[in-house]
PDB file of C-alpha atoms in Angstrom:
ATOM      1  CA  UNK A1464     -32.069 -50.967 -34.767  1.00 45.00           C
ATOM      2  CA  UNK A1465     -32.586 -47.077 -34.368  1.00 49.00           C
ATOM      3  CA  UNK A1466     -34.970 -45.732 -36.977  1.00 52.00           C
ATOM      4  CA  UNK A1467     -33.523 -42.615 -39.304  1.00 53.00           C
ATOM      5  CA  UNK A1468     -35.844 -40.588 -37.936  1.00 52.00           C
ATOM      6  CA  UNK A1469     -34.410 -41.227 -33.715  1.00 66.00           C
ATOM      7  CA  UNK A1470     -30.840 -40.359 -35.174  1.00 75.00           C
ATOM      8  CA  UNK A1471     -29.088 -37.315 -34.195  1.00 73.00           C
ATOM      9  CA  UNK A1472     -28.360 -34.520 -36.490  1.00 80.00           C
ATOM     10  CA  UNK A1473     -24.513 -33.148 -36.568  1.00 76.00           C
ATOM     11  CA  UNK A1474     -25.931 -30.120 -35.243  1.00 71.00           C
ATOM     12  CA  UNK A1475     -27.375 -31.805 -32.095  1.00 70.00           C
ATOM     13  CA  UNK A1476     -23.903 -33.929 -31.787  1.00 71.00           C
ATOM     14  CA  UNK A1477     -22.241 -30.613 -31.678  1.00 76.00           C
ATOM     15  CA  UNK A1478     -24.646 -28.616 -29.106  1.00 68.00           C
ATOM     16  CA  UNK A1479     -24.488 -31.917 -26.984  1.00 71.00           C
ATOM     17  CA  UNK A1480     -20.496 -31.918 -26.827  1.00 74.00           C
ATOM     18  CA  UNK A1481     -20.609 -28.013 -26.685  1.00 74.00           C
ATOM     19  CA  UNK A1482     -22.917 -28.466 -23.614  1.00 71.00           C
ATOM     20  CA  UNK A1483     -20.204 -30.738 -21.947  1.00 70.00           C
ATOM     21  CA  UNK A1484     -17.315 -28.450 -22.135  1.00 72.00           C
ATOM     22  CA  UNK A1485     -19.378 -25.442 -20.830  1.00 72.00           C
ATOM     23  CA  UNK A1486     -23.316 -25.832 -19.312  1.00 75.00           C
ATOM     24  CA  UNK A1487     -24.317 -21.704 -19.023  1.00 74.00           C
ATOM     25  CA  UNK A1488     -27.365 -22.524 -17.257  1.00 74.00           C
ATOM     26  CA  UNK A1489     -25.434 -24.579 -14.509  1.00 74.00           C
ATOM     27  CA  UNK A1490     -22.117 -23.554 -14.900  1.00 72.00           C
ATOM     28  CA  UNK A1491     -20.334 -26.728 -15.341  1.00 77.00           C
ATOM     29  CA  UNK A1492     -17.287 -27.124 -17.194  1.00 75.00           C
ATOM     30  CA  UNK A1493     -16.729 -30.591 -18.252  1.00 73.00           C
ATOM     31  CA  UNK A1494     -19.547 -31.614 -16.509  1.00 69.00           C
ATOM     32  CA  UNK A1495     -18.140 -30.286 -12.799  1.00 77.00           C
ATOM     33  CA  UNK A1496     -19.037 -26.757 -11.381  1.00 80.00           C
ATOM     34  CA  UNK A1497     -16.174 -25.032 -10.245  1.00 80.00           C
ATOM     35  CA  UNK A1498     -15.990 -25.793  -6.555  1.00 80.00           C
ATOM     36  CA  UNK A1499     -16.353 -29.506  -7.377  1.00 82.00           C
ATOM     37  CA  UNK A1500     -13.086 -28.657  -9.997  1.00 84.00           C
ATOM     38  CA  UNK A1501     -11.513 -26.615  -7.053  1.00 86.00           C
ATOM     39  CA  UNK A1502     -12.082 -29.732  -3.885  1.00 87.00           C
ATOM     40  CA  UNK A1503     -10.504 -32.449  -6.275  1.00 88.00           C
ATOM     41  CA  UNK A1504      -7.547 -30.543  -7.522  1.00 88.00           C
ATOM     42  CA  UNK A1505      -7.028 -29.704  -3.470  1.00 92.00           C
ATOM     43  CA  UNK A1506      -7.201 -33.223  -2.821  1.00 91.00           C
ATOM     44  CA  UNK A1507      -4.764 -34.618  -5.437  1.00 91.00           C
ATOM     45  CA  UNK A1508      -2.517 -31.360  -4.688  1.00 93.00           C
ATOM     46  CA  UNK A1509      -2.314 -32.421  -1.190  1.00 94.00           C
ATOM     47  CA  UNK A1510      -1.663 -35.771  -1.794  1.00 94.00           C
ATOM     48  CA  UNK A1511       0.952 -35.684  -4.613  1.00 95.00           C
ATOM     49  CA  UNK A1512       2.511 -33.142  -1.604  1.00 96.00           C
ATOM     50  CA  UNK A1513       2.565 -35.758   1.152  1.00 96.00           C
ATOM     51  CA  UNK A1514       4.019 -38.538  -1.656  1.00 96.00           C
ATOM     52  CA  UNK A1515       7.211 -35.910  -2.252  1.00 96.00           C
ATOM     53  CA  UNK A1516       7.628 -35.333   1.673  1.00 95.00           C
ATOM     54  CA  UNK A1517       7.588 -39.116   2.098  1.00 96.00           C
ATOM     55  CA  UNK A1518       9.917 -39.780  -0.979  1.00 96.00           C
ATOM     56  CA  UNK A1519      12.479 -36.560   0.752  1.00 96.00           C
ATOM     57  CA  UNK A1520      12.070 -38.449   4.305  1.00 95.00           C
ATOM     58  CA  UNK A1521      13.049 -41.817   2.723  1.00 94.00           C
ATOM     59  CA  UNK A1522      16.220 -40.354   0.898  1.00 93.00           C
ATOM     60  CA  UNK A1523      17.139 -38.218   3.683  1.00 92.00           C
ATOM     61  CA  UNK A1524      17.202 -41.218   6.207  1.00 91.00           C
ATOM     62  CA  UNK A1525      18.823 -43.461   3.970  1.00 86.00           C
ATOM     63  CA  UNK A1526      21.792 -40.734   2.803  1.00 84.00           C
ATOM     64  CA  UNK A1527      22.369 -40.744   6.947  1.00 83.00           C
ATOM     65  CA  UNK A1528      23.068 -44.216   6.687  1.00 80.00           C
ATOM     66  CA  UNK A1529      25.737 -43.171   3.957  1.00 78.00           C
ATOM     67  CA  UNK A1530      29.554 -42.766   4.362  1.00 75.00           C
ATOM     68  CA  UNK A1531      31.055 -40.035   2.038  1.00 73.00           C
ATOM     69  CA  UNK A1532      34.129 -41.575   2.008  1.00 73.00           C
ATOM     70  CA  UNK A1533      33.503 -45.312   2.209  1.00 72.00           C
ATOM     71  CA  UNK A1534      30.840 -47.465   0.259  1.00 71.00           C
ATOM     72  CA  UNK A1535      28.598 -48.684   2.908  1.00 70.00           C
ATOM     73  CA  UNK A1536      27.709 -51.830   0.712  1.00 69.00           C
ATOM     74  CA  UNK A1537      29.895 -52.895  -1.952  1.00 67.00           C
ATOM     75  CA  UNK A1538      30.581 -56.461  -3.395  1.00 64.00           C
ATOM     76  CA  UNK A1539      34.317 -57.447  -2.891  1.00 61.00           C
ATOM     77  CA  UNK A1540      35.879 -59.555  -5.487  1.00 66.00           C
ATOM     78  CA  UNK A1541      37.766 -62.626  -4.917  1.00 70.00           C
ATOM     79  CA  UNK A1542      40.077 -61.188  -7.675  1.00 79.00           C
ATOM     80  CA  UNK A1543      40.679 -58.238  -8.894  1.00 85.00           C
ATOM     81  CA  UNK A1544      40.451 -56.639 -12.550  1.00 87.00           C
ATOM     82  CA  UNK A1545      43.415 -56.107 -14.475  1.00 91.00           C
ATOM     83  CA  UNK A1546      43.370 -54.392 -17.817  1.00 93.00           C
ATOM     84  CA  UNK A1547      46.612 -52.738 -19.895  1.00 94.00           C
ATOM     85  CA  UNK A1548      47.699 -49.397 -21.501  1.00 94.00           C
ATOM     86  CA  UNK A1549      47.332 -48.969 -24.016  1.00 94.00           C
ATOM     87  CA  UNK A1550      44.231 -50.463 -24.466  1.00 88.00           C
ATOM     88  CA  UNK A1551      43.552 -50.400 -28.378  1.00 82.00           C
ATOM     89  CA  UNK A1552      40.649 -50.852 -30.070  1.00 84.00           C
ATOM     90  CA  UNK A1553      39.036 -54.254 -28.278  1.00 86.00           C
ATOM     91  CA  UNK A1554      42.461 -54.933 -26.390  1.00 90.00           C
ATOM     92  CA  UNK A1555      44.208 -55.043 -29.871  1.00 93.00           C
ATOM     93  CA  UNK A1556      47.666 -53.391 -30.527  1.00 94.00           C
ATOM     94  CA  UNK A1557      47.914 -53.486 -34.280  1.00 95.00           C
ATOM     95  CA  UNK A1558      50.102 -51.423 -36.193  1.00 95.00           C
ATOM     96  CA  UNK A1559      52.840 -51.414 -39.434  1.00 95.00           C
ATOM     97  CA  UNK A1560      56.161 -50.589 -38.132  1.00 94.00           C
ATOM     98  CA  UNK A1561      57.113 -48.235 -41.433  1.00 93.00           C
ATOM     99  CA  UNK A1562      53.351 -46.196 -40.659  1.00 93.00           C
ATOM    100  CA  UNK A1563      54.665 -43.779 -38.311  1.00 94.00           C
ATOM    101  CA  UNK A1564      50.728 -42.668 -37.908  1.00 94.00           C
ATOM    102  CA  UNK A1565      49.590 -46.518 -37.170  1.00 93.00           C
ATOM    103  CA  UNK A1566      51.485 -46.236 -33.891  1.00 94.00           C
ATOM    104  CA  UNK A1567      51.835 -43.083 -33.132  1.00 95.00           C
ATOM    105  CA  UNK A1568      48.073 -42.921 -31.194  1.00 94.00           C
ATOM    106  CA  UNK A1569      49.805 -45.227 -28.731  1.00 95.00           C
ATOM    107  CA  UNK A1570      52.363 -43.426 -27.934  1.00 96.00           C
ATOM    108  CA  UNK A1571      50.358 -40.576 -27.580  1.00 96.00           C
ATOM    109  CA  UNK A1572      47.719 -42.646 -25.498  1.00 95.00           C
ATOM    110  CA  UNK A1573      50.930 -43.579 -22.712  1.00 96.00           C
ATOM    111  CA  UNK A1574      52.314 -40.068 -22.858  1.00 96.00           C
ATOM    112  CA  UNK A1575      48.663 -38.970 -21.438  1.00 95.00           C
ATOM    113  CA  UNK A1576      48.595 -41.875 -19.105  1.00 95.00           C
ATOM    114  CA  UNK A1577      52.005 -41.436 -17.596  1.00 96.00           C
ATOM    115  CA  UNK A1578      51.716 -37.368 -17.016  1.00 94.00           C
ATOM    116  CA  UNK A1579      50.632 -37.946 -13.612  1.00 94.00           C
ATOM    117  CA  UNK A1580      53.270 -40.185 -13.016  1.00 95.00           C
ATOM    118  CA  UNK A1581      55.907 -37.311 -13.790  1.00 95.00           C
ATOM    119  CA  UNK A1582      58.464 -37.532 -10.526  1.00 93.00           C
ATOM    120  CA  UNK A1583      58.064 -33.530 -10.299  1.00 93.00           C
ATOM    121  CA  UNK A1584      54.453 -34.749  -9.545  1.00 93.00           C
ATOM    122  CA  UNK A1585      54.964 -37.216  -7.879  1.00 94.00           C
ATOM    123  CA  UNK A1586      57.018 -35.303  -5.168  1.00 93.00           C
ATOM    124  CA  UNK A1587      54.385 -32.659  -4.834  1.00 92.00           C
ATOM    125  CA  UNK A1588      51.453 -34.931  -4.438  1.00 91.00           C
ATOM    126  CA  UNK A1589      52.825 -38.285  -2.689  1.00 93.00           C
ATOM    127  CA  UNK A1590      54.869 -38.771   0.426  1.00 92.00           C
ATOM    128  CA  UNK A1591      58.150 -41.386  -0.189  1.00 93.00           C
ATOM    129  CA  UNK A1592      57.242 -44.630   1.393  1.00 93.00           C
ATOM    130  CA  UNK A1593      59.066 -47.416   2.425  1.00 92.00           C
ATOM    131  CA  UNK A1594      59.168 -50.210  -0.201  1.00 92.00           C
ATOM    132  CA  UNK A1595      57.690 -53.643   1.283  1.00 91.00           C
ATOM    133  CA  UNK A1596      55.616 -51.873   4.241  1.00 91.00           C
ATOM    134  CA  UNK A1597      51.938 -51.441   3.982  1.00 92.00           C
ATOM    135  CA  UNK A1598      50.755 -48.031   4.086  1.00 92.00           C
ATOM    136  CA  UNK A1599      47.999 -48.426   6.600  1.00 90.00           C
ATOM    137  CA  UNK A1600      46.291 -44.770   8.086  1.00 88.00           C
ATOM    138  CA  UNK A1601      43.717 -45.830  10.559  1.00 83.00           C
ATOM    139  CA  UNK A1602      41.099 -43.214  11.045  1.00 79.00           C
ATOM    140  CA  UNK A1603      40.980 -42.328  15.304  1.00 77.00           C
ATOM    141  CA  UNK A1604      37.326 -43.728  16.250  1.00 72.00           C
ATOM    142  CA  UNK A1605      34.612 -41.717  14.649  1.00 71.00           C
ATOM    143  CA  UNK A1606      37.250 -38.948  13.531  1.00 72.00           C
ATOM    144  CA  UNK A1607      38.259 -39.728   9.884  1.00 76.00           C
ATOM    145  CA  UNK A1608      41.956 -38.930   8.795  1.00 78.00           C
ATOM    146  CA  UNK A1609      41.348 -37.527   5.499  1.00 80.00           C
ATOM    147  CA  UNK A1610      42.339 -36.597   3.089  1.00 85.00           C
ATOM    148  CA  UNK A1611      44.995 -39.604   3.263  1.00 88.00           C
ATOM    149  CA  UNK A1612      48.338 -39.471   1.763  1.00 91.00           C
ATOM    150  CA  UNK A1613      49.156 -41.507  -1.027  1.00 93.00           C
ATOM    151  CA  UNK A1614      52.915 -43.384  -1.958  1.00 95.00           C
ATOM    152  CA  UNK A1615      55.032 -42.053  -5.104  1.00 95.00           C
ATOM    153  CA  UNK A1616      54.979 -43.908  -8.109  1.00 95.00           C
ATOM    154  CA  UNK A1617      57.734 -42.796 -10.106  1.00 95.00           C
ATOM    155  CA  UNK A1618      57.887 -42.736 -13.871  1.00 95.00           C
ATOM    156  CA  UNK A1619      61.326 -43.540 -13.866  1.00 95.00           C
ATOM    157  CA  UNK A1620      60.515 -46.927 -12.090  1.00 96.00           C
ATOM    158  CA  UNK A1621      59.611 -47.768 -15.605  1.00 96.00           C
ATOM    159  CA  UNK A1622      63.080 -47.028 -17.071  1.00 95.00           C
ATOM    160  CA  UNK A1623      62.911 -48.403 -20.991  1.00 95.00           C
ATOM    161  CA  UNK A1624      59.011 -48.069 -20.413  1.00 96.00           C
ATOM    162  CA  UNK A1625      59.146 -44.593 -18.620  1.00 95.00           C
ATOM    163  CA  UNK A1626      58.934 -42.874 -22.064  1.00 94.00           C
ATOM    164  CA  UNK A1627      61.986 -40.140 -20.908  1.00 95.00           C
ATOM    165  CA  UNK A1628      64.672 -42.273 -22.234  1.00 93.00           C
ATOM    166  CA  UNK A1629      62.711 -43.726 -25.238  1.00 95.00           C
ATOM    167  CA  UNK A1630      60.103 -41.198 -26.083  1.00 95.00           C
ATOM    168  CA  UNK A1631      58.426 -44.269 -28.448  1.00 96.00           C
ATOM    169  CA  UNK A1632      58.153 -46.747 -26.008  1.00 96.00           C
ATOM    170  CA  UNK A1633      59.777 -49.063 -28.569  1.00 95.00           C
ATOM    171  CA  UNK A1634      57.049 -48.946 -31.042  1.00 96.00           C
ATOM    172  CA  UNK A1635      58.974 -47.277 -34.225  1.00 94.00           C
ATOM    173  CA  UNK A1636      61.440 -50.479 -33.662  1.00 94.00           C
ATOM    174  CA  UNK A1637      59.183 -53.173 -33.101  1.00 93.00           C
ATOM    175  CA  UNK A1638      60.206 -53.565 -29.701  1.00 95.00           C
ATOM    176  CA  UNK A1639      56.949 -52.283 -27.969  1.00 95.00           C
ATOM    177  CA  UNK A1640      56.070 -51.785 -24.306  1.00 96.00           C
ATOM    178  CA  UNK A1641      52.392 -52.163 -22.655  1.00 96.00           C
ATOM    179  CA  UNK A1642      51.612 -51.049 -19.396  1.00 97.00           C
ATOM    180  CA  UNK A1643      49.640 -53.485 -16.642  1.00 96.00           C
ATOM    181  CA  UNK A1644      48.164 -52.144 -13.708  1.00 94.00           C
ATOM    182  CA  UNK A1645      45.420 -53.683 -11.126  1.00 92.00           C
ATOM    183  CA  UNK A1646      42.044 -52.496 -10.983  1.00 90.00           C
ATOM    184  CA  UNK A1647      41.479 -50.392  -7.194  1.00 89.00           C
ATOM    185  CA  UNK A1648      39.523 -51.959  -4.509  1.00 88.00           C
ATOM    186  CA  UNK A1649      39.019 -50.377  -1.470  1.00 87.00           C
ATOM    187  CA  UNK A1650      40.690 -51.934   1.392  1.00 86.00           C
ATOM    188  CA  UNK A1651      42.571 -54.993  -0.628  1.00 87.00           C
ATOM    189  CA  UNK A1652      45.492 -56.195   1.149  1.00 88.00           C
ATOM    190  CA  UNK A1653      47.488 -57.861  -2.347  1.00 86.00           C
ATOM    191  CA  UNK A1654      50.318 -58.755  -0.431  1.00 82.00           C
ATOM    192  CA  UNK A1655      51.073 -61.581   2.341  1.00 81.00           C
ATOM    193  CA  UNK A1656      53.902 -61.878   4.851  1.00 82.00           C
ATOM    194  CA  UNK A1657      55.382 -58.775   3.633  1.00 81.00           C
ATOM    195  CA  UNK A1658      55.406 -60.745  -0.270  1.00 88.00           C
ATOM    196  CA  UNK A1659      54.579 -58.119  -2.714  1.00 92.00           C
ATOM    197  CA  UNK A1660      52.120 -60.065  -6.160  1.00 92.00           C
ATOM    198  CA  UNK A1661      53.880 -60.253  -9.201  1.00 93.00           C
ATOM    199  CA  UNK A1662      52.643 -60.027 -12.543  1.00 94.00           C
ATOM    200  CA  UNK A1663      53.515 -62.623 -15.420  1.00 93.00           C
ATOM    201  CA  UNK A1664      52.714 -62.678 -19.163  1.00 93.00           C
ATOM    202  CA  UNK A1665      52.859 -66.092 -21.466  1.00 90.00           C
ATOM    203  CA  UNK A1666      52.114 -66.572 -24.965  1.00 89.00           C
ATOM    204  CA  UNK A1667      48.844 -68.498 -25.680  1.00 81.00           C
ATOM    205  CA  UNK A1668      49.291 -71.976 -27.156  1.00 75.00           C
ATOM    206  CA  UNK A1669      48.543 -70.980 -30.380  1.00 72.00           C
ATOM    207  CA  UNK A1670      52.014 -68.682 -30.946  1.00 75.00           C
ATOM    208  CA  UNK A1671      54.249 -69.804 -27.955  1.00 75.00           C
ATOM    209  CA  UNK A1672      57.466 -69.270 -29.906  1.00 80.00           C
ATOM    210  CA  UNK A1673      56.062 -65.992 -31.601  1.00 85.00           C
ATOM    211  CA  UNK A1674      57.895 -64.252 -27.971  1.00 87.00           C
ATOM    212  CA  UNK A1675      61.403 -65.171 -27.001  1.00 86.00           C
ATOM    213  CA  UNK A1676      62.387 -62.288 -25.039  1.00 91.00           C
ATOM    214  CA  UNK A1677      60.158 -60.301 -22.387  1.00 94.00           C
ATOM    215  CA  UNK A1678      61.219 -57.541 -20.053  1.00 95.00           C
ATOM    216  CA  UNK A1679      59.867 -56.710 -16.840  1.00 96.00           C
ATOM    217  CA  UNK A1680      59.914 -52.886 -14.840  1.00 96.00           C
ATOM    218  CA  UNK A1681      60.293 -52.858 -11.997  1.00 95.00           C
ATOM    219  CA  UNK A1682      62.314 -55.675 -12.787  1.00 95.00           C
ATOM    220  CA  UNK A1683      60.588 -57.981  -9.996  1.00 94.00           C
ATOM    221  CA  UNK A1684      57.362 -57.287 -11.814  1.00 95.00           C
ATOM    222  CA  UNK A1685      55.494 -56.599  -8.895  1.00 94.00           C
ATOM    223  CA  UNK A1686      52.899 -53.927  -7.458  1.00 95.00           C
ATOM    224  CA  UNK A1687      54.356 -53.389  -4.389  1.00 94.00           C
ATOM    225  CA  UNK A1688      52.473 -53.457  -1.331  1.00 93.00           C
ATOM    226  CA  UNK A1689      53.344 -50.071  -0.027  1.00 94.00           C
ATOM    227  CA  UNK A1690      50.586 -48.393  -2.530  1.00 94.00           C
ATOM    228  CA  UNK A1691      48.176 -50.979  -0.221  1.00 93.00           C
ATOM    229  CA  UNK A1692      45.605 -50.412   1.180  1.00 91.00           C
ATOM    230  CA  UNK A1693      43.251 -48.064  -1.446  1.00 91.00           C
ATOM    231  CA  UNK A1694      40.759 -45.806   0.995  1.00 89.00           C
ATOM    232  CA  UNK A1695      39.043 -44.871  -1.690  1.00 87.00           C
ATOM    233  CA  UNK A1696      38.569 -41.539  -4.414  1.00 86.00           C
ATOM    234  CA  UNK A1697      37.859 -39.482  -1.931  1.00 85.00           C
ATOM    235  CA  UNK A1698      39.795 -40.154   0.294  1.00 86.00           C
ATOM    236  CA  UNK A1699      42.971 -40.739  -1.691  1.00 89.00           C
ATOM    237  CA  UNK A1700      42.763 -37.749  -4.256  1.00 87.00           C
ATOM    238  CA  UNK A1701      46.259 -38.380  -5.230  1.00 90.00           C
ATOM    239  CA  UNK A1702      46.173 -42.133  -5.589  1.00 93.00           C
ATOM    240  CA  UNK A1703      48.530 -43.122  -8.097  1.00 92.00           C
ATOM    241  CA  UNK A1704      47.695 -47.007  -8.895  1.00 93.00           C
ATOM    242  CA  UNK A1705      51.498 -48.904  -9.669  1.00 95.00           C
ATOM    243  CA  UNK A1706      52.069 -49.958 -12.529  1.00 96.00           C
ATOM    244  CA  UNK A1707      54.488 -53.224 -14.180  1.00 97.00           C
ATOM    245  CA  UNK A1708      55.660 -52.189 -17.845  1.00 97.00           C
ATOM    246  CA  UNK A1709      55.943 -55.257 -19.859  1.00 96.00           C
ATOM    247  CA  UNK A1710      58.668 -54.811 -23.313  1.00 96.00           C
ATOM    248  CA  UNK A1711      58.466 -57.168 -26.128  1.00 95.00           C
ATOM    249  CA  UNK A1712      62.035 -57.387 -27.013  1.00 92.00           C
ATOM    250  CA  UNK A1713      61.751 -60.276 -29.512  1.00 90.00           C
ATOM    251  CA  UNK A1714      58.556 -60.974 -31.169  1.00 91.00           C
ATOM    252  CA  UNK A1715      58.008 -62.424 -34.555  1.00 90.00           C
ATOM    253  CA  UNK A1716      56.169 -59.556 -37.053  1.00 92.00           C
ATOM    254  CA  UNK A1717      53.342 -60.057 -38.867  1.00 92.00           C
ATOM    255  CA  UNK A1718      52.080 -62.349 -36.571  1.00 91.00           C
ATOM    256  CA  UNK A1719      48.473 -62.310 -34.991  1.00 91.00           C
ATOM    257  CA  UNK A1720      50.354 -62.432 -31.025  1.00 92.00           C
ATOM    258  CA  UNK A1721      47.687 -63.381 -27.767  1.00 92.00           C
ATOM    259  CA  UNK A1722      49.489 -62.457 -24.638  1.00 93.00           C
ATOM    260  CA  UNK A1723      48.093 -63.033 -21.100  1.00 92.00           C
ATOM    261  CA  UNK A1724      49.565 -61.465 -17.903  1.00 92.00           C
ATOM    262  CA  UNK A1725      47.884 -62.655 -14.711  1.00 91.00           C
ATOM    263  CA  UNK A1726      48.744 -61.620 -11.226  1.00 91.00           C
ATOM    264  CA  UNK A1727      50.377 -63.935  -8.691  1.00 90.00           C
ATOM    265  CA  UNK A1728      49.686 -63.724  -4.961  1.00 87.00           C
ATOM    266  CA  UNK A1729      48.982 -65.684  -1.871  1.00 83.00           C
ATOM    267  CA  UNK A1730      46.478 -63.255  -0.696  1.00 80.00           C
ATOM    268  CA  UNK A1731      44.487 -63.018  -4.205  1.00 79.00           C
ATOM    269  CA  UNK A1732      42.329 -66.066  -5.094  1.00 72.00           C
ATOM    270  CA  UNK A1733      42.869 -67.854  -8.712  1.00 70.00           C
ATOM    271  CA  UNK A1734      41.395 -66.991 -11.065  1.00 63.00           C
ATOM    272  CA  UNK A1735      38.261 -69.563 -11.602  1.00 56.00           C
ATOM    273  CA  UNK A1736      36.014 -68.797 -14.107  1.00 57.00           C
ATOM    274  CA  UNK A1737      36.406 -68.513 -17.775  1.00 61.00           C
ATOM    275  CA  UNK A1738      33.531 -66.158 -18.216  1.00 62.00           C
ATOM    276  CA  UNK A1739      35.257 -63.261 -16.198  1.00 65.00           C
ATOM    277  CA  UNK A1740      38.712 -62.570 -18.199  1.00 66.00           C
ATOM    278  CA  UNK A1741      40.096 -59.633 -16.270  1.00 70.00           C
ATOM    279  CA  UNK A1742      39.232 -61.202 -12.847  1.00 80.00           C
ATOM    280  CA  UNK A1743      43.267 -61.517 -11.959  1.00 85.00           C
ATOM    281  CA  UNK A1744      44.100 -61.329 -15.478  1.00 89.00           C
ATOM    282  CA  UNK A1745      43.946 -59.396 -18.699  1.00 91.00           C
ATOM    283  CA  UNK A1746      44.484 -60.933 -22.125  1.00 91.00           C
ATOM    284  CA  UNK A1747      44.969 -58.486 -25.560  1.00 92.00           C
ATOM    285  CA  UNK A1748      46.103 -59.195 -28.982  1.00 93.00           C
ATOM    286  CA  UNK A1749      49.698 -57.732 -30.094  1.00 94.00           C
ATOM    287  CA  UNK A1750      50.753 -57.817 -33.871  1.00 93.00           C
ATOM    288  CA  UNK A1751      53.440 -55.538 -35.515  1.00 94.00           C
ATOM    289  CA  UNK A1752      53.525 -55.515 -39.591  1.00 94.00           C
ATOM    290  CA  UNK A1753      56.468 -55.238 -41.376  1.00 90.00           C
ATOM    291  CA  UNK A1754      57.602 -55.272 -45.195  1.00 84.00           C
ATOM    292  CA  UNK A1755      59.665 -58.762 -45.609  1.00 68.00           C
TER     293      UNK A1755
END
């Protein structure tokens, strides 16, 4: 144990640490003269330089390995997504018939959906294809045909749905009408021997009489396999993804409602899994309140 007399004063503490930052008689500063300061910032400069220009290299050679136009890896799906509009709050469509403000968000929600789908658009952006035909544009070897056309989807397709002859979409009767539509994957072929995949919606078990009357548009409730294949964003800037309008005409009101539409087609796998459920299928809640 140091004796009281061998410890340091504050004042030597302080002339000690003062002697570290700055040495006058050898010119050190923190305990390096300046052209010891000056080699190692040179050396960490020039190696913190060569790390960037091999981080640049390795980005540049792997963004020439890149397609702007098509993923070079992507994971295909043995099913695709399918999900609804409107969407809700957690897939639920909840509202109170007499509340005009209650629905009133979903009809806004399909108005802003179904602009795009306007057949003024529609003429201007898409070329009129022929129903039942894939619309395949091969690119010519390593010259890309872009940007690729894209087929019309008509609003009017959706007739009751469409919104122009019922500008409620059957909501302010009770009568409402959700929208299903596919998720896009580049390149899916839906469709098999020229056999467009269909969409159908049951009642869960739970309710299966709460439903008695559902109406399909198109009336064959299918996506039809002229808007096949997708090429992509980028390449399709005008894509317009079809749609099948479902209608509730007869449902039972305040009733908690679980619908499930799933897509049919020989060329799309089953859905397998429980733990994926929009792989091929969506399921949402519907209720409509009413005063008895």
């Amino acid at each position: 144990m140091a004796k009281d007399s061998e410890k340091k004063t504050c004042g030597q503490v302080m002339d000690e640490w003062k002697e570290f930052f700055w040495n006058p008689r050898t010119h050190e500063f923190l305990g390096r003269t300046a052209s010891s300061w000056g080699l190692i910032l040179l050396f960490y400069l020039i190696f913190y330089i060569c790390l960037a220009g091999m981080f640049a290299l390795t980005m540049y050679v792997m963004l020439l390995t890149l397609d702007d136009y098509n993923p070079t890896y992507r994971d295909r799906l043995a099913t695709p997504g399918m999900m609804i509009q409107p969407k809700g709050k957690a897939l639920e469509i909840v509202y109170n018939i007499e509340d005009t403000e209650s629905w009133d968000m979903y009809v806004h929600s399909l108005n802003t959906f179904l602009s795009t789908y306007n057949d003024s658009h529609q003429a201007l952006s898409n070329k009129e294809c022929t129903p039942n035909e894939l619309f395949t544009q091969a690119d010519s070897g390593d010259i890309k045909n872009n940007p690729k056309r894209s087929c019309q989807f008509n609003r009017t397709i959706l007739e009751a749905c469409s919104g122009l002859t019922d500008p409620y979409y059957g909501y302010d009767v009770g009568k409402p009408c959700v929208l299903v539509k596919l998720n896009r994957v580049i390149g899916m072929l839906p469709g098999k021997n020229n056999q467009s995949p269909n969409v159908t919606c049951k009642v869960k078990k739970d309710n299966e009489n709460a439903v008695r009357e559902l109406s399909f548009y198109p009336p064959d409730a299918a996506f039809n396999i002229m808007y096949f294949p997708y090429y992509g964003k980028k390449s399709q800037v005008n894509y317009s993804q079809p749609l099948v309008a479902v209608k509730f005409q007869n449902i039972s009101v305040n009733t908690d409602v679980s619908v499930e539409c799933k897509i049919n087609s020989e060329a799309i796998a089953n859905p397998t899994s429980e733990r994926d459920k929009f792989a091929g299928r969506v399921s949402f809640k519907l209720r409509i309140n009413q005063k008895v």
